[in-house]
């Protein structure tokens, strides 16, 4: 199930954080709003040669802290980021071929976490679930 949560209003997040409205930040927002797949901070920075690397990293971190960008571990241990819907708990699928990231929410997963938490000493305060897939758009999944 793909999430139908609204995309985050990145400019509003910057404004609420007290950040000045600058051309570099607007360039970052514009590029992020175009992203349909996962991205690395390095690749994002490379796509914005006129924006300082530190500005890219700090801005994405601010969006991550606001819940508008998700940081995901890849199957090889590196990290990719994804713009995410706001206002709801969700999980992700990450394509191991093209890096496409999709959000999903399945009530059965949340119920299972609730059941498991009864057998775990301490209080479960959060959880993450990333499923690594070959998405339907990739050649690796064709013909299966």
Coordinates of C-alpha atoms in Angstrom, one line a residue:
X1 CA 0.0 0.0 0.0
X2 CA 1.5 3.3 -1.1
X3 CA 1.1 6.3 1.3
X4 CA -1.4 9.0 0.4
X5 CA 0.0 11.5 2.9
X6 CA 0.5 15.0 1.6
X7 CA 4.0 16.0 0.6
X8 CA 5.8 18.2 3.1
X9 CA 5.8 22.0 2.7
X10 CA 9.6 22.4 2.7
X11 CA 9.6 26.2 2.6
X12 CA 7.2 26.4 5.5
X13 CA 9.5 24.1 7.5
X14 CA 12.4 26.4 6.8
X15 CA 10.3 29.4 7.9
X16 CA 9.2 27.7 11.1
X17 CA 12.8 26.8 11.9
X18 CA 13.7 30.5 11.6
X19 CA 15.9 30.1 8.5
X20 CA 16.3 32.9 6.1
X21 CA 14.8 32.5 2.6
X22 CA 17.9 32.3 0.5
X23 CA 18.6 31.3 -3.1
X24 CA 20.6 28.2 -2.1
X25 CA 17.9 26.9 0.2
X26 CA 15.2 27.5 -2.5
X27 CA 17.4 25.5 -4.9
X28 CA 17.6 22.7 -2.5
X29 CA 13.8 22.7 -1.9
X30 CA 13.2 22.8 -5.7
X31 CA 15.5 19.8 -6.3
X32 CA 14.0 17.8 -3.4
X33 CA 10.5 18.4 -4.6
X34 CA 11.5 16.8 -8.0
X35 CA 13.0 13.7 -6.4
X36 CA 11.0 10.5 -7.2
X37 CA 13.6 8.1 -5.9
X38 CA 16.0 7.9 -3.0
X39 CA 19.1 10.1 -3.1
X40 CA 22.4 10.4 -1.3
X41 CA 23.6 13.7 0.2
X42 CA 26.6 13.5 -2.0
X43 CA 24.5 13.2 -5.2
X44 CA 22.2 16.0 -4.1
X45 CA 25.2 18.2 -3.5
X46 CA 26.7 17.3 -6.8
X47 CA 23.4 18.3 -8.6
X48 CA 23.7 21.7 -6.9
X49 CA 27.3 22.9 -7.7
X50 CA 26.4 26.5 -6.8
X51 CA 25.3 25.5 -3.3
X52 CA 27.8 24.8 -0.6
X53 CA 28.0 21.1 0.5
X54 CA 27.6 22.2 4.2
X55 CA 24.4 24.1 3.3
X56 CA 23.0 21.0 1.5
X57 CA 23.8 18.7 4.5
X58 CA 22.5 21.1 7.1
X59 CA 19.3 21.8 5.2
X60 CA 18.5 18.1 4.6
X61 CA 19.2 17.4 8.3
X62 CA 16.7 20.1 9.3
X63 CA 14.1 18.5 7.0
X64 CA 15.0 15.1 8.5
X65 CA 14.5 16.5 12.1
X66 CA 11.1 17.9 11.0
X67 CA 10.0 14.6 9.6
X68 CA 9.9 15.7 6.0
X69 CA 12.9 13.6 4.9
X70 CA 13.6 10.0 5.9
X71 CA 17.1 8.6 6.3
X72 CA 17.1 4.9 5.2
X73 CA 19.8 2.3 5.4
X74 CA 20.5 0.5 2.2
X75 CA 21.2 -3.2 1.9
X76 CA 24.9 -2.5 1.7
X77 CA 24.9 -0.3 4.9
X78 CA 25.1 3.1 3.2
X79 CA 22.4 5.7 3.6
X80 CA 19.9 7.2 1.2
X81 CA 17.3 9.8 1.9
X82 CA 13.7 10.2 0.7
X83 CA 11.2 13.0 0.8
X84 CA 8.3 11.5 2.8
X85 CA 4.7 12.3 3.6
X86 CA 4.1 14.0 6.8
X87 CA 1.8 13.4 9.7
X88 CA 1.8 9.6 9.9
X89 CA 4.0 6.7 10.8
X90 CA 5.1 4.7 7.8
X91 CA 7.6 2.2 6.5
X92 CA 9.6 1.9 3.3
X93 CA 10.4 -0.3 0.4
X94 CA 13.8 0.4 -1.2
X95 CA 14.7 -0.9 -4.6
X96 CA 18.1 -2.5 -4.6
X97 CA 18.5 -1.8 -8.4
X98 CA 17.3 1.8 -8.9
X99 CA 17.0 3.2 -5.4
X100 CA 13.3 3.9 -5.7
X101 CA 11.7 4.5 -2.3
X102 CA 8.0 3.9 -1.6
X103 CA 6.2 4.5 1.6
X104 CA 3.7 2.0 3.0
X105 CA 1.6 1.5 6.0
X106 CA 0.1 -1.9 6.9
X107 CA -2.0 -2.2 10.0
X108 CA -0.9 -5.8 10.5
X109 CA 2.7 -4.6 11.0
X110 CA 1.6 -2.2 13.7
X111 CA -0.5 -4.9 15.5
X112 CA 2.5 -7.3 15.3
X113 CA 4.8 -4.6 16.9
X114 CA 2.2 -4.2 19.6
X115 CA 2.2 -7.9 20.3
X116 CA 6.0 -8.2 20.3
X117 CA 6.3 -5.3 22.6
X118 CA 4.5 -7.3 25.3
X119 CA 7.4 -9.8 25.3
X120 CA 10.2 -7.2 25.3
X121 CA 11.6 -5.9 28.6
X122 CA 11.2 -2.1 28.5
X123 CA 9.0 0.2 26.5
X124 CA 9.1 0.2 22.7
X125 CA 9.3 3.8 21.8
X126 CA 9.8 3.5 18.0
X127 CA 10.5 1.1 15.2
X128 CA 11.6 1.1 11.6
X129 CA 10.9 -1.3 8.8
X130 CA 12.6 -1.2 5.4
X131 CA 11.9 -3.9 2.8
X132 CA 14.5 -4.3 0.1
X133 CA 12.9 -5.1 -3.3
X134 CA 13.4 -5.2 -7.0
X135 CA 10.7 -2.8 -8.0
X136 CA 8.4 -3.5 -10.9
X137 CA 10.2 -0.9 -13.1
X138 CA 13.6 -2.5 -12.9
X139 CA 14.9 -5.1 -15.4
X140 CA 15.8 -7.4 -12.6
X141 CA 12.1 -7.9 -11.8
X142 CA 11.0 -8.4 -15.4
X143 CA 10.0 -11.9 -16.4
X144 CA 9.5 -13.1 -12.8

